[in-house]
Short mmCIF file of C-alpha atoms and ligand atoms in Angstrom, two decimals:
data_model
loop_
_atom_site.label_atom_id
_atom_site.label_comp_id
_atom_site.label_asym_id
_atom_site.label_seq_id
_atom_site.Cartn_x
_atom_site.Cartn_y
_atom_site.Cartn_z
CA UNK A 1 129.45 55.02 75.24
CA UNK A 2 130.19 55.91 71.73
CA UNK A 3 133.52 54.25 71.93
CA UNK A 4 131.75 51.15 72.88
CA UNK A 5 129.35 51.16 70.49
CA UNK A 6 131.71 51.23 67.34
CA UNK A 7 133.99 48.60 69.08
CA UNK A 8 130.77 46.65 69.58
CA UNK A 9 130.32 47.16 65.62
CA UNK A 10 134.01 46.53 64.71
CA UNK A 11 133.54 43.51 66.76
CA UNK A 12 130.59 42.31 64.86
CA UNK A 13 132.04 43.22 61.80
CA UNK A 14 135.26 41.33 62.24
CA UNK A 15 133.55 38.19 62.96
CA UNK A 16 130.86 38.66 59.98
CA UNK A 17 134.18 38.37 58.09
CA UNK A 18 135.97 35.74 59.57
CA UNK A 19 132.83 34.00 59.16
CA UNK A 20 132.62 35.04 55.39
CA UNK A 21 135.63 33.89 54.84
CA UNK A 22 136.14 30.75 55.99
CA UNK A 23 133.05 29.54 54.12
CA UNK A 24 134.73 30.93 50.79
CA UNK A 25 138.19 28.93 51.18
CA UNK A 26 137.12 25.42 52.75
CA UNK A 27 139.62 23.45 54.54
CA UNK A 28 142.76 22.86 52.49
CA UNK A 29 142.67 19.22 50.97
CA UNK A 30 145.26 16.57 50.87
CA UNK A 31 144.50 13.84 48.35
CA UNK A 32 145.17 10.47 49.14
CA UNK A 33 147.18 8.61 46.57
CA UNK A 34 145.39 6.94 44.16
CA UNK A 35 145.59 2.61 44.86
CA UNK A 36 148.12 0.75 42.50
CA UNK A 37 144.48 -1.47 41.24
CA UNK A 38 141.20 -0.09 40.97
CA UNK A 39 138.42 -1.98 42.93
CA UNK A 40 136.13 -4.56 41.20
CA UNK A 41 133.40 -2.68 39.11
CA UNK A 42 130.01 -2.96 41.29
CA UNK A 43 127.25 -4.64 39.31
CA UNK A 44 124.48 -2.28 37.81
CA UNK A 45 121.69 -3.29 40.09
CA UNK A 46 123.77 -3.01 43.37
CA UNK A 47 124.61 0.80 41.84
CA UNK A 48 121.28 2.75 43.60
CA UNK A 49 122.15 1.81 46.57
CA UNK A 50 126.20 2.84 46.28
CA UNK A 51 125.32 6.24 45.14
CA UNK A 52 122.38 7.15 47.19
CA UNK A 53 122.51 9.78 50.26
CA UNK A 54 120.53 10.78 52.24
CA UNK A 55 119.52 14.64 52.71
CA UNK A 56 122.98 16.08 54.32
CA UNK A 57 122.31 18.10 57.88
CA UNK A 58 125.50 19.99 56.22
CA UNK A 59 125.51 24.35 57.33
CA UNK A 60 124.97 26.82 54.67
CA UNK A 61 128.95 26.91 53.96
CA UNK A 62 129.06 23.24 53.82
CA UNK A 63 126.49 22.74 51.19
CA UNK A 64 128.16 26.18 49.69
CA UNK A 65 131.32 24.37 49.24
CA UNK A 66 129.66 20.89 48.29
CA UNK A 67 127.88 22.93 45.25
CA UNK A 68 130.91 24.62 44.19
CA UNK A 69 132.97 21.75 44.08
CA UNK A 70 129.85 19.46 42.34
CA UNK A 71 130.35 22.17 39.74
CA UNK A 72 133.95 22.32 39.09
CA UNK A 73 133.73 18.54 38.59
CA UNK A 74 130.83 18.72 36.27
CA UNK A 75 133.00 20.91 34.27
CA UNK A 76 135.58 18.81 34.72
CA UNK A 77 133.46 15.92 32.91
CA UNK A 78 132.76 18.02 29.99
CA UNK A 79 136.72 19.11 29.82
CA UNK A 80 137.16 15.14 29.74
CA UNK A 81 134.88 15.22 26.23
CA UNK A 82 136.68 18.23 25.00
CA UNK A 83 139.95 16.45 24.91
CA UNK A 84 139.11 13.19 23.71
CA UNK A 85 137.18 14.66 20.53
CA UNK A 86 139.95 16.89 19.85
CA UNK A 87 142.58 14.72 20.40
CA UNK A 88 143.96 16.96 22.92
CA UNK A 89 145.53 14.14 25.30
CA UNK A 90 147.77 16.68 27.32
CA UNK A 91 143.98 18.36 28.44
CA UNK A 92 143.60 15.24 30.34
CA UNK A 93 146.11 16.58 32.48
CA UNK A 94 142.90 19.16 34.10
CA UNK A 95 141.11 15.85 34.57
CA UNK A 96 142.98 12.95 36.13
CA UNK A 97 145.91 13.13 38.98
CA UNK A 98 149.32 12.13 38.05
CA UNK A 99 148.81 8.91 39.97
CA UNK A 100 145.40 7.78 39.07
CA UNK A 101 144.75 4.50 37.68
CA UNK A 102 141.54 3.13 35.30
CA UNK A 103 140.06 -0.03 34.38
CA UNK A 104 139.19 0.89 30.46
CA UNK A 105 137.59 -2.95 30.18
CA UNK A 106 138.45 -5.18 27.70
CA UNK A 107 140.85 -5.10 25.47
CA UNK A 108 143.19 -2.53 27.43
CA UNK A 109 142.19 -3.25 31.05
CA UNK A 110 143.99 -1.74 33.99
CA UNK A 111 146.24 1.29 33.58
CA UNK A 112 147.86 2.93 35.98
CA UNK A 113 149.43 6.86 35.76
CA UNK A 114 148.49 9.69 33.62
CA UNK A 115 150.89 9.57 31.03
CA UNK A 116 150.17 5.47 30.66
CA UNK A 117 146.42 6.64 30.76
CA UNK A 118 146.64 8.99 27.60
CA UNK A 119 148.57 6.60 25.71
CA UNK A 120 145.86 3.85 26.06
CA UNK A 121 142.88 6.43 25.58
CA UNK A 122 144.92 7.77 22.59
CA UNK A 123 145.53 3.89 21.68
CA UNK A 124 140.89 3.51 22.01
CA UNK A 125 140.05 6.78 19.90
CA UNK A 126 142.97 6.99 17.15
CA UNK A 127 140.81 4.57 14.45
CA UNK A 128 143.03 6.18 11.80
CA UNK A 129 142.77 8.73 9.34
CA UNK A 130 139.46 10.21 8.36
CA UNK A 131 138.22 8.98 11.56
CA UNK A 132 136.28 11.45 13.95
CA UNK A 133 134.81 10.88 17.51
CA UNK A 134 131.80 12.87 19.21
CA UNK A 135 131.78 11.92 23.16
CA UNK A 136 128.72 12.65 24.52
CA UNK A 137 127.86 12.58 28.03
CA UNK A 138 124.59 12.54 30.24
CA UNK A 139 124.15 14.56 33.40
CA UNK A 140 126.03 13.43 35.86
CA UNK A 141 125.42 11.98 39.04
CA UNK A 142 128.09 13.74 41.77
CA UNK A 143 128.49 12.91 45.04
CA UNK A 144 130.82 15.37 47.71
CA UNK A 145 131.82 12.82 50.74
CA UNK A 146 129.62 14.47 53.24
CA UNK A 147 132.52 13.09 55.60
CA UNK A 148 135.30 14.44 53.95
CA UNK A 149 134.63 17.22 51.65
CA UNK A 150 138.01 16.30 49.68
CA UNK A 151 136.99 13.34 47.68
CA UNK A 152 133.76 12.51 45.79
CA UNK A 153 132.66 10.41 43.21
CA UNK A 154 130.67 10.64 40.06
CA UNK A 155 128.78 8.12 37.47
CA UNK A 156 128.21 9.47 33.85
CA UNK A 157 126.95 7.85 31.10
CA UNK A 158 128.94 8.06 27.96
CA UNK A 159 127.90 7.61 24.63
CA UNK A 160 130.76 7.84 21.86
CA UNK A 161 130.41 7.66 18.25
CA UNK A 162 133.00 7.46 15.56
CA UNK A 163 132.42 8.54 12.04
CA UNK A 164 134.06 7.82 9.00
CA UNK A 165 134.74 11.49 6.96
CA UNK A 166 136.97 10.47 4.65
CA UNK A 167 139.09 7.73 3.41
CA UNK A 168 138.54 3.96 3.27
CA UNK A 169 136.03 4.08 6.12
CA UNK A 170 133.72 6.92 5.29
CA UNK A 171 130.06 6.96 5.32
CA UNK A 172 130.99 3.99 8.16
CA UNK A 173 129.84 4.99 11.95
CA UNK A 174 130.03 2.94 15.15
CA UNK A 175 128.81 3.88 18.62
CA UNK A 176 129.85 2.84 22.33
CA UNK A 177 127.93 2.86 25.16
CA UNK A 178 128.74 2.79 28.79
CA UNK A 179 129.78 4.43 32.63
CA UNK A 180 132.22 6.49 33.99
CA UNK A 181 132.19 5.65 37.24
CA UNK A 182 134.92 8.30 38.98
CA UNK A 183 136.66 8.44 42.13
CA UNK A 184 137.62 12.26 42.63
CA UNK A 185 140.26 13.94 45.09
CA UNK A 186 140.63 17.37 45.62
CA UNK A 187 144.12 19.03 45.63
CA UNK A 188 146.01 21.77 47.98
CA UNK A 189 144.82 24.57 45.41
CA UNK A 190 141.14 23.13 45.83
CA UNK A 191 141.21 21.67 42.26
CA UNK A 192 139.47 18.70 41.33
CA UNK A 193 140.91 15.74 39.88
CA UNK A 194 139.78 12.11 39.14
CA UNK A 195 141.97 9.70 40.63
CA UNK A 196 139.96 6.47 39.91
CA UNK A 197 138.11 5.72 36.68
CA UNK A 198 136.33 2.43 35.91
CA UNK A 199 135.08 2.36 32.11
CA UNK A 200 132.05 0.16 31.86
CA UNK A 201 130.75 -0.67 28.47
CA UNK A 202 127.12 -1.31 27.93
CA UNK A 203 126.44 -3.83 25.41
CA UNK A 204 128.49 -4.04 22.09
CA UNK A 205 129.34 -1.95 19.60
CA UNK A 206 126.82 -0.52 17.39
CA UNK A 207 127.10 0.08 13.17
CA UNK A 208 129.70 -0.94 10.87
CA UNK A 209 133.08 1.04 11.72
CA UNK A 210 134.11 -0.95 14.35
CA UNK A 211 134.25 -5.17 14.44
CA UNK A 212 130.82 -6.55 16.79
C1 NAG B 301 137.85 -4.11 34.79
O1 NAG B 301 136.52 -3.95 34.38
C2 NAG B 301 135.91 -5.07 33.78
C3 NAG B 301 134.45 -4.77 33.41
O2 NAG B 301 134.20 -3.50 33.03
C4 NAG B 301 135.92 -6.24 34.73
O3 NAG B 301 135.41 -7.38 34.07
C5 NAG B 301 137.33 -6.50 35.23
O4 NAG B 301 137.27 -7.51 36.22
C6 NAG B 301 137.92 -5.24 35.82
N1 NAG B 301 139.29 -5.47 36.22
C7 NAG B 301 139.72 -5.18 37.47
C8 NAG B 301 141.14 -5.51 37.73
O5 NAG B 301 139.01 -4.71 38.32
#
C-alpha cells in the first residue's frame, strides 16, 4: 500500500514536471525566410482593423509564452533606439534577421539584407559632424500569431529628432515622425527578430536642420 502510494506521488510528480516544462520551452521555431519585397504599406484607416484580435481562448502556457515573447520584442524595440542613437549599426544585428528586407520610404525605398539595411539606416542618421539623434518610441502595439506562436508583428510610433551640437549646424533641430510597422519571426534559440520593416513617415519634416 505504501509502495503504491509513493509511486502514485512519483507519478503525479513526474507529470507536474513534464507539464512544467513544456510550458517553459515552447515549441522550437523555424522562421520562414523573409520575402525578396515587402508588401504594400496598408493605409492608416484600414490599420484597426489589421491589428485587432480578439480575446485568445489560448491555456495558461500559451498566453505564458505569448507574454514572454511580447516582452522580448518590446525590448527588442527599445534595443532598435539604442543603436541608432549611438550609432551602434552592428546592434542591429539583435534586431533584424540576416534576410529581412524594409521599405525606409522615400528617398531610400526598399532594402533588402541586414548588412544593406545598416548601410542605408547609417546613410538616414549620419547628418554629419556635430549632429546628434534622440529616437523615441511610443508603446508598442505587439501582436503573437495566436496561430503560430513563431511570428508576430508590431506597430510603433517613432519620433526622431536631430540636433545640431556643434559645428555649422548647431542650435539647428529637425524632427521625423512616423510607424514601424514590423513583421517578427522567432528563431531555433527562441530569439526574436524582425524580418519585415515598413518605415512610414507622418507628415514632413519639422524645424530647420533638415530641407521641408
Ligand atoms: C514603400 O513605402 C512607401 C510609403 O511609405 C510607399 O509609397 C511605397 O509604395 C512602398 N514601396 C513598396 C515597394 O512597397
Amino acid at each position: 500500500m505504501k509502495s503504491l502510494l509513493s509511486f502514485a506521488l512519483s507519478t503525479t510528480l513526474i507529470l507536474r514536471n513534464t507539464a512544467v516544462s513544456s510550458a517553459a520551452s515552447p515549441q522550437k521555431c523555424t522562421p520562414a525566410p523573409a520575402p525578396e519585397t515587402p508588401p504594400d504599406p496598408l493605409p492608416v484607416f484600414d490599420l484597426v482593423e489589421y491589428y485587432y484580435e480578439p480575446p485568445s481562448r489560448q491555456s495558461p502556457p500559451e498566453l505564458l509564452s505569448t507574454q514572454v515573447s511580447e516582452s522580448q520584442i518590446r525590448n527588442k524595440l527599445a534595443l532598435n533606439s539604442l543603436a541608432l542613437d549611438g550609432e551602434d549599426f552592428d546592434g542591429l544585428d539583435y534586431i533584424f534577421t540576416k534576410d529581412a528586407v524594409v521599405n525606409l520610404s522615400a528617398p531610400i525605398g526598399v532594402v533588402k539584407g541586414r548588412d544593406n539595411i545598416k548601410q542605408a539606416i547609417r546613410q538616414v542618421l549620419t547628418m554629419g559632424e556635430g549632429v546628434d539623434g534622440h529616437d523615441l518610441i511610443s508603446s508598442p502595439l505587439i501582436e503573437v500569431d495566436p496561430q503560430n506562436p513563431c511570428s508576430a508583428k508590431s506597430l510603433t510610433y517613432f519620433t526622431t529628432t536631430f540636433f545640431g551640437v556643434s559645428g555649422p549646424l548647431q542650435g539647428l533641430v529637425s524632427t521625423l515622425n512616423g510607424e514601424f510597422r514590423d513583421i517578427w519571426v522567432q528563431d531555433e534559440a527562441g530569439e526574436w527578430r524582425i524580418s519585415i520593416r515598413i518605415l512610414v513617415y507622418i507628415g514632413y519634416p519639422i524645424g530647420n536642420l533638415l530641407p521641408q
